[in-house]
Coordinates of C-alpha atoms and ligand atoms in Angstrom, one line a residue:
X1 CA -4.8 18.0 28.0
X2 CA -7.7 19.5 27.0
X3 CA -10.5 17.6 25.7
X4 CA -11.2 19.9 22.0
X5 CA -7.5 19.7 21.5
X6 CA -7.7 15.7 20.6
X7 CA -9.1 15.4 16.8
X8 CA -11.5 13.2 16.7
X9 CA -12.8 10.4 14.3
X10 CA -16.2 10.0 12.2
X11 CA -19.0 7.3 13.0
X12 CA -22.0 8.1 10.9
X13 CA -22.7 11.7 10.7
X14 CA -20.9 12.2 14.3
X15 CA -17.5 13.3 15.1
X16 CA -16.2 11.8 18.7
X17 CA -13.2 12.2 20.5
X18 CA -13.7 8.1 21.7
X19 CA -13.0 6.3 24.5
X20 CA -9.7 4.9 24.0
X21 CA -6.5 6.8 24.7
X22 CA -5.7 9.4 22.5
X23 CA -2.2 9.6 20.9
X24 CA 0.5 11.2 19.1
X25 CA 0.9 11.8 15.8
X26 CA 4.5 13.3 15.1
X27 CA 6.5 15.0 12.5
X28 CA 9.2 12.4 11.7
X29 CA 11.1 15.5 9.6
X30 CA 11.4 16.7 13.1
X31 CA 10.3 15.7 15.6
X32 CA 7.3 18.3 16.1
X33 CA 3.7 17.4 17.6
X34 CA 1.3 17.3 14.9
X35 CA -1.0 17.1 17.1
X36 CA -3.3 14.1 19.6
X37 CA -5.3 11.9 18.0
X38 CA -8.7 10.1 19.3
X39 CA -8.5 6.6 20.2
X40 CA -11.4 3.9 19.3
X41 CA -12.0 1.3 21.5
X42 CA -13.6 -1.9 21.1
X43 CA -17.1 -0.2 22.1
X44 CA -16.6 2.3 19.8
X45 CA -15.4 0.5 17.0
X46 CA -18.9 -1.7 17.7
X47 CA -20.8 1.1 17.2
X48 CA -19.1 2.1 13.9
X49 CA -19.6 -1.2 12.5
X50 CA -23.3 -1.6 13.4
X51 CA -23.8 2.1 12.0
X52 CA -22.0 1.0 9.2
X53 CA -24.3 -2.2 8.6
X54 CA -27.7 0.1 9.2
X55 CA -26.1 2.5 6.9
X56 CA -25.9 0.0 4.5
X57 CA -29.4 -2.0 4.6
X58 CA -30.8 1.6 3.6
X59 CA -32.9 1.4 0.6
X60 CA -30.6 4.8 0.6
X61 CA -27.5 2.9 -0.1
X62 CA -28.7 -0.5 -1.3
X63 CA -30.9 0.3 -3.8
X64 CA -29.1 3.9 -5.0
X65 CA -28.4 2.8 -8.9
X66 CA -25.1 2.2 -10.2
X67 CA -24.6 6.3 -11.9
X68 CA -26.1 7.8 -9.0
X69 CA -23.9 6.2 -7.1
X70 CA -20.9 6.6 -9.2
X71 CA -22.0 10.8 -9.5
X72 CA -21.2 10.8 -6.0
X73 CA -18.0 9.2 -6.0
X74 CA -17.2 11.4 -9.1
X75 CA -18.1 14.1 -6.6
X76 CA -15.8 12.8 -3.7
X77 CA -13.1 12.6 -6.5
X78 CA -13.2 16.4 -7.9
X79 CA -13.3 17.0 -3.8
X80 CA -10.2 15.6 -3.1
X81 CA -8.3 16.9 -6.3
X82 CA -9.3 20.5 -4.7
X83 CA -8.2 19.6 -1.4
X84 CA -4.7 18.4 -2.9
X85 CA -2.9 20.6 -1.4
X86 CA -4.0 20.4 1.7
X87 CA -3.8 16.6 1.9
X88 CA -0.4 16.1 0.4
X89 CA 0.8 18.3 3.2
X90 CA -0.9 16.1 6.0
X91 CA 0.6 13.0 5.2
X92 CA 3.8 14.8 4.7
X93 CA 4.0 16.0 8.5
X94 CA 2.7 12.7 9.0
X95 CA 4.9 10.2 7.2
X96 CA 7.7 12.4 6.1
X97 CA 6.9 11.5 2.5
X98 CA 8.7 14.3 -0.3
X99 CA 5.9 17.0 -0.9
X100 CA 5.6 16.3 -4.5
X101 CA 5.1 12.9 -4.1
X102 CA 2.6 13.7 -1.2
X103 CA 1.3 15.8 -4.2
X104 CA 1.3 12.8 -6.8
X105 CA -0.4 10.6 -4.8
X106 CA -3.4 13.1 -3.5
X107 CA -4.1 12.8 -7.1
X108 CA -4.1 9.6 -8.1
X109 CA -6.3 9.1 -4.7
X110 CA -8.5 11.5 -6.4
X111 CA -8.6 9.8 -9.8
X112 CA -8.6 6.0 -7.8
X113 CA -12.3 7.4 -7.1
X114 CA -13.4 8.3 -10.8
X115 CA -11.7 4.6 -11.7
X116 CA -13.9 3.1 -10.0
X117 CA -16.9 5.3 -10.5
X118 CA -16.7 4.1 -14.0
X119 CA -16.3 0.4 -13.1
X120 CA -19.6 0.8 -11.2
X121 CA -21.5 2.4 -14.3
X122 CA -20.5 -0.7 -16.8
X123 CA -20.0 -3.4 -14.6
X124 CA -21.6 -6.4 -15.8
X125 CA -23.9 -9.2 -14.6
X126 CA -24.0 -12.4 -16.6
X127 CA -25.8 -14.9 -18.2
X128 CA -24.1 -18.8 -18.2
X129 CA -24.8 -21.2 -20.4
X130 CA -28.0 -23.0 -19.3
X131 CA -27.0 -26.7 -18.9
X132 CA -30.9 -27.6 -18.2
X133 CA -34.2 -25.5 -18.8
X134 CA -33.1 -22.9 -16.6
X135 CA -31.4 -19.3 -16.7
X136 CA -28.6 -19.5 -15.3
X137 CA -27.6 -15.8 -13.9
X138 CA -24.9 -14.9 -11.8
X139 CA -25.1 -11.2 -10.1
X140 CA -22.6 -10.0 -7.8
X141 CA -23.5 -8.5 -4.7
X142 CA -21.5 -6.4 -1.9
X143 CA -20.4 -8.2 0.9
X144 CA -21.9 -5.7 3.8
X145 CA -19.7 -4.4 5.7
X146 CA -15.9 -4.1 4.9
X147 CA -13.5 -3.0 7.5
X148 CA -10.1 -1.6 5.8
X149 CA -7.0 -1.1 7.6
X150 CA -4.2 0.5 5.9
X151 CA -0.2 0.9 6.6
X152 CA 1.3 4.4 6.9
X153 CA 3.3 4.6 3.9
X154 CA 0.9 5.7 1.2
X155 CA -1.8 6.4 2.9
X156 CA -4.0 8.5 0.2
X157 CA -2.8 6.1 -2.5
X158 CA -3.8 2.7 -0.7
X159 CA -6.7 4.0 1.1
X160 CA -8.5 5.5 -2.0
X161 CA -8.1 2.6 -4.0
X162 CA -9.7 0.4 -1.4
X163 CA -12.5 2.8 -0.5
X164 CA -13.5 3.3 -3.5
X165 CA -13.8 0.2 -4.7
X166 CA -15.8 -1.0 -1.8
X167 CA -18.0 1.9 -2.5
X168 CA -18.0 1.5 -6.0
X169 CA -19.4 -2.5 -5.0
X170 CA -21.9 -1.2 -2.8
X171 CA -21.0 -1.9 0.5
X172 CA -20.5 0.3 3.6
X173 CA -16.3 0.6 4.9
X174 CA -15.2 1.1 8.1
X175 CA -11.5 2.5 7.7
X176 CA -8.7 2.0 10.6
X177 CA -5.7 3.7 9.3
X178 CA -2.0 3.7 10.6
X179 CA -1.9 5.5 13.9
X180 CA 1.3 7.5 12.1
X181 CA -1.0 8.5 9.5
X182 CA -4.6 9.1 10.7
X183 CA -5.1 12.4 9.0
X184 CA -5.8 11.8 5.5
X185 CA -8.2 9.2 5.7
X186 CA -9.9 11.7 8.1
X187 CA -10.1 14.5 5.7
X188 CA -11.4 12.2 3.0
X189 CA -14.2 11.0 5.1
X190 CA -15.5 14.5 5.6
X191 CA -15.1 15.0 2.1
X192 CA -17.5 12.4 1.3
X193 CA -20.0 13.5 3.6
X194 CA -19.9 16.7 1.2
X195 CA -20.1 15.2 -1.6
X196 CA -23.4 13.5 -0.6
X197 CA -22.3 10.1 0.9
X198 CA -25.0 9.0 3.2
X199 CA -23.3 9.3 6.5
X200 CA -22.7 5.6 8.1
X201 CA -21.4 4.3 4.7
X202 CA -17.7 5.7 5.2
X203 CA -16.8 5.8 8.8
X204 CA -13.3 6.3 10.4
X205 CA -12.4 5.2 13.3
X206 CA -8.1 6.1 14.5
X207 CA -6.4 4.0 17.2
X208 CA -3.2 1.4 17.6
X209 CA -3.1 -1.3 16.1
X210 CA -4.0 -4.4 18.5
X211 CA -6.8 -2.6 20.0
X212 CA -8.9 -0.5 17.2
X213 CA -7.6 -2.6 14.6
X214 CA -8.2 -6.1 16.5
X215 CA -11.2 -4.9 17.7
X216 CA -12.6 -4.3 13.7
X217 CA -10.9 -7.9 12.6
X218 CA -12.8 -9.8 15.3
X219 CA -16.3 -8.2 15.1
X220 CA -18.5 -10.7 13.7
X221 CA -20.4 -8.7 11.5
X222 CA -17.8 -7.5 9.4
X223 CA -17.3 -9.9 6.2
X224 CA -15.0 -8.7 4.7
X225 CA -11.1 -7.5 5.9
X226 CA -9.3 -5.7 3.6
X227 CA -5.9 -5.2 4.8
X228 CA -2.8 -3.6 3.7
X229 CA 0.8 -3.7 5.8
X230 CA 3.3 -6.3 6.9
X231 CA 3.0 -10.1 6.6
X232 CA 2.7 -11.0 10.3
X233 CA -0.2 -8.8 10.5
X234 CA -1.6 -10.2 7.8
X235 CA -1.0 -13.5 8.6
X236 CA -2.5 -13.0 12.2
X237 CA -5.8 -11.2 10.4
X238 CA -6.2 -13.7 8.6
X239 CA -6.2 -16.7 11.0
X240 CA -8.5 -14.3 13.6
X241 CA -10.9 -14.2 10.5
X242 CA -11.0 -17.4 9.9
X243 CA -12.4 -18.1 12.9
X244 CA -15.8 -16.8 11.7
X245 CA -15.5 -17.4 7.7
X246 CA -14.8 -13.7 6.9
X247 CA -13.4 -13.0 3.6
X248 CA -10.0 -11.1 3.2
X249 CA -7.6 -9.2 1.2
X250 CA -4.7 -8.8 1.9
X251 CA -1.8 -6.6 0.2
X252 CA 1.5 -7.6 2.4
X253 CA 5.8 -7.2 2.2
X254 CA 7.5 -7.9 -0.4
X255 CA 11.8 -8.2 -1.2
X256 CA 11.7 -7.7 -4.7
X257 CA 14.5 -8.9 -7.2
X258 CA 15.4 -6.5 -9.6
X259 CA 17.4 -8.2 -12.7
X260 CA 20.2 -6.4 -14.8
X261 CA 21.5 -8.4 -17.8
X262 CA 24.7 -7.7 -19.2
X263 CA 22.8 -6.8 -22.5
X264 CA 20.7 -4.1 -20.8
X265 CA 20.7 -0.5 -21.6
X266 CA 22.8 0.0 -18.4
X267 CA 22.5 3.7 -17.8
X268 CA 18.6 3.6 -17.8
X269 CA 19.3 0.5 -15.5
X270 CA 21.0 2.7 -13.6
X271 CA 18.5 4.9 -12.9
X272 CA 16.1 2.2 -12.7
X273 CA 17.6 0.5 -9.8
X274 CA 18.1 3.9 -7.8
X275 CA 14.6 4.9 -8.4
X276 CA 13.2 1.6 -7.5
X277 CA 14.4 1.0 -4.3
X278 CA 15.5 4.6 -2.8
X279 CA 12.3 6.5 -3.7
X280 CA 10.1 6.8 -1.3
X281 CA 13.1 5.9 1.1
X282 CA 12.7 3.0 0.3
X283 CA 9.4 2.8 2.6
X284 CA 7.8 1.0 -0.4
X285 CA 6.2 -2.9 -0.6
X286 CA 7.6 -3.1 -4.1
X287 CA 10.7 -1.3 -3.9
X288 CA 13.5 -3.4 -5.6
X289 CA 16.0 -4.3 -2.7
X290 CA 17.6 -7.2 -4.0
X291 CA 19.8 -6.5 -7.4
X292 CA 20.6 -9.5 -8.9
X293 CA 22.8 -8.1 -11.8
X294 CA 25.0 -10.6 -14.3
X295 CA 28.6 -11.3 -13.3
X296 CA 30.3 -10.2 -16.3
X297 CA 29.0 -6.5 -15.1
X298 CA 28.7 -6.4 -11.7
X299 CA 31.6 -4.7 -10.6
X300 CA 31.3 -1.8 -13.2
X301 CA 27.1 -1.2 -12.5
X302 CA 27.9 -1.7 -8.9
X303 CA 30.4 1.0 -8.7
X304 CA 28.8 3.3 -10.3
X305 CA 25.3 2.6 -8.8
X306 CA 27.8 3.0 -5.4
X307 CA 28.9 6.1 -7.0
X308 CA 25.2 7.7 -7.6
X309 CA 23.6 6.3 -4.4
X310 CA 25.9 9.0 -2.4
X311 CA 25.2 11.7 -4.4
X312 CA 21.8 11.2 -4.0
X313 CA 20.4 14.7 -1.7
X314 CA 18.6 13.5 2.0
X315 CA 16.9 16.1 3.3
X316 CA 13.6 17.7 4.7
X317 CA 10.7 16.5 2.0
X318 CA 9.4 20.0 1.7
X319 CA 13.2 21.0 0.1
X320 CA 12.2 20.4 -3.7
X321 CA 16.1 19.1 -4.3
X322 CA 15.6 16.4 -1.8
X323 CA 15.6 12.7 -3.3
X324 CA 15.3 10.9 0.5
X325 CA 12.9 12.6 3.3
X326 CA 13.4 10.7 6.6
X327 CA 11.6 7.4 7.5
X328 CA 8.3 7.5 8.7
X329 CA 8.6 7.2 12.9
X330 CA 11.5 7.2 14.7
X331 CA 11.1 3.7 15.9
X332 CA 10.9 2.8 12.3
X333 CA 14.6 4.5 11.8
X334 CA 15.9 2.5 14.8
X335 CA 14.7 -0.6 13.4
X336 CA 16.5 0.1 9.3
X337 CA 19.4 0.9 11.6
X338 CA 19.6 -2.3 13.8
X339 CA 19.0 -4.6 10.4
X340 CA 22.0 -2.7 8.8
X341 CA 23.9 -3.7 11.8
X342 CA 22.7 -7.3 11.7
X343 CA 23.7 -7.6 8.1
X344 CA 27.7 -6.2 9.3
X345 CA 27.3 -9.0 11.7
X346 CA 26.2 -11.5 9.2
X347 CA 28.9 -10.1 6.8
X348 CA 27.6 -8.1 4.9
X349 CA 30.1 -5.0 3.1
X350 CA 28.6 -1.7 3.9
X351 CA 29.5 0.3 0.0
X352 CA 27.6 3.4 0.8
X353 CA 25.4 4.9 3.9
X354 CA 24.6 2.6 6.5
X355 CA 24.6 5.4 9.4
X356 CA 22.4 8.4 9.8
X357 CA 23.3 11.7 7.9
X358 CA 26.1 14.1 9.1
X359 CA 24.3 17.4 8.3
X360 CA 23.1 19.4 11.6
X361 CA 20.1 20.6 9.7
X362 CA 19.0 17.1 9.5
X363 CA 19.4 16.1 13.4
X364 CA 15.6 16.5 15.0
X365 CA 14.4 13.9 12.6
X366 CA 14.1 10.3 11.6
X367 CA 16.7 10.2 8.7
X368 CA 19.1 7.2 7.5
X369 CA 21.3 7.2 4.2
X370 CA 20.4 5.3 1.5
X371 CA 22.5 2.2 2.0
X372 CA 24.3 -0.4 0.0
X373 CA 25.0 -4.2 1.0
X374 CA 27.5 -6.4 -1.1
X375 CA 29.0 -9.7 0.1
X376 CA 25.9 -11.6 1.4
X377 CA 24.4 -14.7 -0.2
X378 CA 21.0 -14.6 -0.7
X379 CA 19.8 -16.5 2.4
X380 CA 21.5 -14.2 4.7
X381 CA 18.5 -12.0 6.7
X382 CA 19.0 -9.0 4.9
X383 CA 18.2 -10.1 1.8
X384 CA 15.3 -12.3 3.5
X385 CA 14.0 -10.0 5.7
X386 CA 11.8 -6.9 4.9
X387 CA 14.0 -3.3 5.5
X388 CA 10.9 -1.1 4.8
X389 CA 13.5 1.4 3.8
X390 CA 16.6 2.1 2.1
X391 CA 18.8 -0.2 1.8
X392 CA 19.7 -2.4 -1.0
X393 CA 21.2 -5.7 -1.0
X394 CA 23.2 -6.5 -4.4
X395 CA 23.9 -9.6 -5.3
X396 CA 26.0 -11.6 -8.9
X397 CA 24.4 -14.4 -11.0
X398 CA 25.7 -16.3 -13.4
X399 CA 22.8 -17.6 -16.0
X400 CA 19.2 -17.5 -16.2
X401 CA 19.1 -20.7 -14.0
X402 CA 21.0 -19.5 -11.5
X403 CA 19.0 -16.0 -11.1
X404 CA 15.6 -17.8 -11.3
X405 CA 16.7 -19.5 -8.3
X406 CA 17.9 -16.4 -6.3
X407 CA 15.4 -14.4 -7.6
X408 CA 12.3 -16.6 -6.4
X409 CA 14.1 -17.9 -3.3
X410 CA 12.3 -15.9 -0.9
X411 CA 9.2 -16.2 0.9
X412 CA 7.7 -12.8 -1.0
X413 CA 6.0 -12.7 -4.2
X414 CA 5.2 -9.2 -4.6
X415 CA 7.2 -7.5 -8.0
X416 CA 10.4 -7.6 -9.8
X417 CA 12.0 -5.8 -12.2
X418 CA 13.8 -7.0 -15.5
X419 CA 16.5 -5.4 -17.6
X420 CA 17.4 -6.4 -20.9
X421 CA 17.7 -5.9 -24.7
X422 CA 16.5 -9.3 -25.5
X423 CA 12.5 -9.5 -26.4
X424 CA 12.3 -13.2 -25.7
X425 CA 14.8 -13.6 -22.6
X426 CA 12.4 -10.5 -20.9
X427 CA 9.4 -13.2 -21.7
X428 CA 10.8 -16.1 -20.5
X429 CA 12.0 -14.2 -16.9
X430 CA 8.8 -12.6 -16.4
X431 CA 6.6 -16.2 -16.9
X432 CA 9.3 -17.7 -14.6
X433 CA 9.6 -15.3 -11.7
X434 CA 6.9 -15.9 -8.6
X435 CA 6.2 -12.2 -8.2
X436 CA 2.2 -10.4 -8.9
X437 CA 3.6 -7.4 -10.9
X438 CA 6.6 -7.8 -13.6
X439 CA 8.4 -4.7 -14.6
X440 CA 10.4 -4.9 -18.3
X441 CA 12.8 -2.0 -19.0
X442 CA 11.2 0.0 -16.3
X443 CA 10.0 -0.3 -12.8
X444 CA 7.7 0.8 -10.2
X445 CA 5.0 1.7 -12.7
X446 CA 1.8 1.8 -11.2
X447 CA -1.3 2.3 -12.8
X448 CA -4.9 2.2 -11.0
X449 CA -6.4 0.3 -14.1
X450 CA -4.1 -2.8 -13.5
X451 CA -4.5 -5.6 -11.1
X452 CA -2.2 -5.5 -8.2
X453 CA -1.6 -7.9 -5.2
X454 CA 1.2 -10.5 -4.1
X455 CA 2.2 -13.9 -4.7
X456 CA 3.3 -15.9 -1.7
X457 CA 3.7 -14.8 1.9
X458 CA 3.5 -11.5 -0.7
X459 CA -0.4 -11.6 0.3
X460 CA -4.1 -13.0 -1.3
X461 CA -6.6 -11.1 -3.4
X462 CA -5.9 -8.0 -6.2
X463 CA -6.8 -4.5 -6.1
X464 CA -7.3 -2.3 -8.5
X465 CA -8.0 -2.7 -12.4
X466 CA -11.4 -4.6 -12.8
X467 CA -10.4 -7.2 -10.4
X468 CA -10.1 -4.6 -7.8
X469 CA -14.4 -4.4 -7.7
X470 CA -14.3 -8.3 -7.7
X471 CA -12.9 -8.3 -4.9
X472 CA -15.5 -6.5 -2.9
X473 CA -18.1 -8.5 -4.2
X474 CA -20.0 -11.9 -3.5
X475 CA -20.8 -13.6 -6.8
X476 CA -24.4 -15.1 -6.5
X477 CA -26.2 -17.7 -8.6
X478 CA -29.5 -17.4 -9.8
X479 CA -31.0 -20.5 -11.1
X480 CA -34.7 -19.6 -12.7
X481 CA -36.6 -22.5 -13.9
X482 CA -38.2 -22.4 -17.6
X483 CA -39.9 -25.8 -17.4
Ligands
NDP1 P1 1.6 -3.1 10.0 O1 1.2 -4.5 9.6 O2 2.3 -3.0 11.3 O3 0.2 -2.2 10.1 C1 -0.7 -2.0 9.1 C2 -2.0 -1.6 9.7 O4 -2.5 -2.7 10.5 C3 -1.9 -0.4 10.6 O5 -3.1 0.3 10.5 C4 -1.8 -1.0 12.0 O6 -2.2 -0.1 13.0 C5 -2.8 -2.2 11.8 N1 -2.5 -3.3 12.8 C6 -1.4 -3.6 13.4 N2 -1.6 -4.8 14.1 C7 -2.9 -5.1 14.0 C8 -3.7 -6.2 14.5 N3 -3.2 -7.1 15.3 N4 -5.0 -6.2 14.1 C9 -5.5 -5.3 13.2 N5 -4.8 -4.3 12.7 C10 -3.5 -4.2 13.1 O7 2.3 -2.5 8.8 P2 3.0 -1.0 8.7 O8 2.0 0.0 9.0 O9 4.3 -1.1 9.5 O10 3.3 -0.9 7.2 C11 4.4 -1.5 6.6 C12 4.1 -2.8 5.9 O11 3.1 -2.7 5.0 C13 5.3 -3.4 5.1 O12 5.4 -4.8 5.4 C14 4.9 -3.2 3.7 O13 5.4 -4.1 2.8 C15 3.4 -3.4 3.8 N6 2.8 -2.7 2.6 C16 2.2 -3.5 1.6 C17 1.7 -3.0 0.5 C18 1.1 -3.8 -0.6 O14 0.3 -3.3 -1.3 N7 1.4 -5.1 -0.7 C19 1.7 -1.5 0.3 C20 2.3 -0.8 1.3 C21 2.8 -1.4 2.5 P3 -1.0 0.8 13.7 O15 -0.4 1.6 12.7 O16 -1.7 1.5 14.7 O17 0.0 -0.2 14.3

């Protein structure tokens, strides 16, 4: 292997190959080398962090005012939105994501960054109520450094809208993202270098998991982890965090119940339910994969949701008639394949997919049907367990009671979906189900302007919307005596 064939990753102003291992990134569409990738180690990641913190005690950084700083996100943002193309096309080869929605979501990475450029332009400090002859002030203040470490399924969706809100707060980030999916965040970091980010405040650094990653959660003088991926990596960051008193974030799995009533508008259901658990192969934290739907309906919505489910076109994600690309990694495929097979042995009814597509064409890569499971009660794993792809357990209830117990009997709290015509059942659900985002008549709306985060084992902390800038900040109080 020869050394300039590795791409490497960004500390500072410098681009190094590291000192860790360097790995593979593959095409899961087909198995093709993308290319090898530069691994940090711990030393390295210590020097990204302490460049990082320099970068960020720079009157430079720390004392830029809020527009100036938001002009250079604005910058970063028009940058990116250039750059589309490019990008959506990356994590495409990378994760296996359809093109357009590789296309969508280089967007609303772009626009996460001119969110939050105006958040930093009007956010407020304020003034309590004085309880003695003092001001009371309370300013809010960026927590340093903040290391962010993202999963691989939306990688220029969920790293955007943590970068820039960190940013946007004032602190320096160092980014570890999935080893499947190190190229985006890499692009975007170069990109911010052009748009006038003062090198050290956005620094990559690529790598597996336990080592880069670990190495970043442990260092004591990041304060701040914010972390997006699957409970048990959450719940380990945040134990190895506590430890020194570091603050996190964390965005975890989800098993969302998504609710038809018999009353509901059932074709737009219907497409509801497809769309909300089979797009993105299902490789989404909120995708709807348990389908609670009334008993007097069940077996006509199931059938035909049965019906439409193998219709549905699985095939390469730069065909623009292709609903289902393949799953991210191939390890990822083996592991939707072996909780399929666990649900048979539980006894669960396989009503459509369950094995990996017939078609030659699709062969070299990391595909798997889009799958339905009937016939398990909603203890069984599969509708416990987080897929992270797509398959969809369906399940009957009887009354409101009933389904609020189904629904919310899970360790999760992420989303849910409700479908009805009636106003004041659709309020009653939504106050009653344990989930962070609440879809009426619709689902898997997402909007950067609106809090997001998880309930329960779901995860801690909100992103996005104004809460989002919160969350990368340290309220302080300022007590200024008038006597
Ligand atoms: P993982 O938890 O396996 O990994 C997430 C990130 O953490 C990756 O960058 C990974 O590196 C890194 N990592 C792994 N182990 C450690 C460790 N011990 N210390 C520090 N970093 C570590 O999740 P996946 O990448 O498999 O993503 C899927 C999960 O993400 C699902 O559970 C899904 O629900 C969740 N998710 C949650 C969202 C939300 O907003 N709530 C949104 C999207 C996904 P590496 O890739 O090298 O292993």
């Amino acid at each position: 292997m020869q050394d300039q064939d590795v791409q490497p990753f960004l500390i500072g102003a410098e681009w190094t190959r590291g000192e860790g291992t360097p790995f593979e990134s593959r095409n899961p569409a087909t198995g093709a080398l993308n290319g090898l990738i530069g691994a940090a180690s711990a030393a390295d990641v210590d020097r990204a962090v302490a460049t990082a913190r320099a970068a960020q005690a720079e009157p430079a950084w720390r004392d830029m005012l809020p527009h100036k700083r938001a002009a250079i996100l604005r910058r970063l943002a028009d940058l990116i939105e250039a750059d589309a193309e490019w990008l959506a096309r990356r994590q495409m080869q990378e994760n296996g994501k359809r093109l357009q929605e590789c296309r969508d979501q280089a967007l609303a990475g772009a626009n996460a960054y001119r969110y939050f450029a105006g958040i930093c332009e009007v956010m407020p400090s304020e003034v309590a109520p004085a309880r003695g002859n003092h001001l009371s002030l309370v300013v809010y203040e960026p927590f340093g450094v903040v290391a962010a470490i993202t999963p691989w399924n939306s990688p220029l969706t969920l790293e955007s809208q943590k970068v820039a809100a960190a940013l946007a707060a004032g602190n320096a980030v160092v980014l570890k993202p999935s080893e499947f999916t190190p190229g985006p965040a890499l692009r975007v970091a170069a990109l911010a270098l052009q748009a006038g980010l003062p090198p050290g405040i956005l620094n990559v650094v690529t790598g597996l998991g336990l080592e880069t990653g670990g190495a970043l959660v442990a260092h004591p003088d990041v304060r701040l982890i914010s972390f997006t991926g699957g409970t048990a990596t959450g719940k380990a960051i945040a134990r190895a965090a506590a430890q020194r008193m570091a603050a996190v974030a964390l965005e975890l799995g989800g098993k969302s119940p998504h609710i038809v009533f018999a009353d509901a508008d059932l074709d737009k259901a219907l497409d509801g339910v497809l769309h909300g658990v089979f797009s993105s192969t299902g490789q989404s934290c909120i995708a709807g994969t348990r389908l609670f739907v009334e008993r007097g309906v069940y077996d006509a919505f199931v059938a035909r949701l049965v019906a439409r489910t193998r219709e549905l076109k699985v095939g390469l994600p730069d065909d623009p008639a292709t609903q289902v690309s393949p799953l991210s990694s191939f390890i990822h495929r083996d592991k939707v394949e072996s909780m399929v097979a666990m649900a048979a042995e539980d006894g669960g009814r396989i009503l459509a997919g369950g094995t990996r597509p017939a078609d030659p064409a699709l062969a070299g890569g990391a595909f798997f049907l889009p799958t339905i499971v009937a016939g398990l009660a909603n203890d069984a794993r599969l509708c416990q367990q987080e897929v992270f792809g797509p398959v969809l357990c369906v399940l009957p209830f009887d009354d409101e009671a009933d389904l609020l117990r189904q629904a919310n009997g899970t360790a999760f709290g992420l989303a849910a979906g409700i479908w009805t015509a009636s106003m004041p059942r659709a309020w009653r659900v939504a106050r009653a189900l344990e989930a962070g985002t609440i879809w009426i008549n619709t689902y898997k709306e997402l909007s950067v302007s609106v809090p997001f985060g998880g309930f329960k084992e779901s995860g801690s902390g909100r992103e996005k919307g104004f809460y989002g800038i919160r969350t990368y900040q340290e309220p302080k109080t300022v007590m200024w005596g008038l006597a």
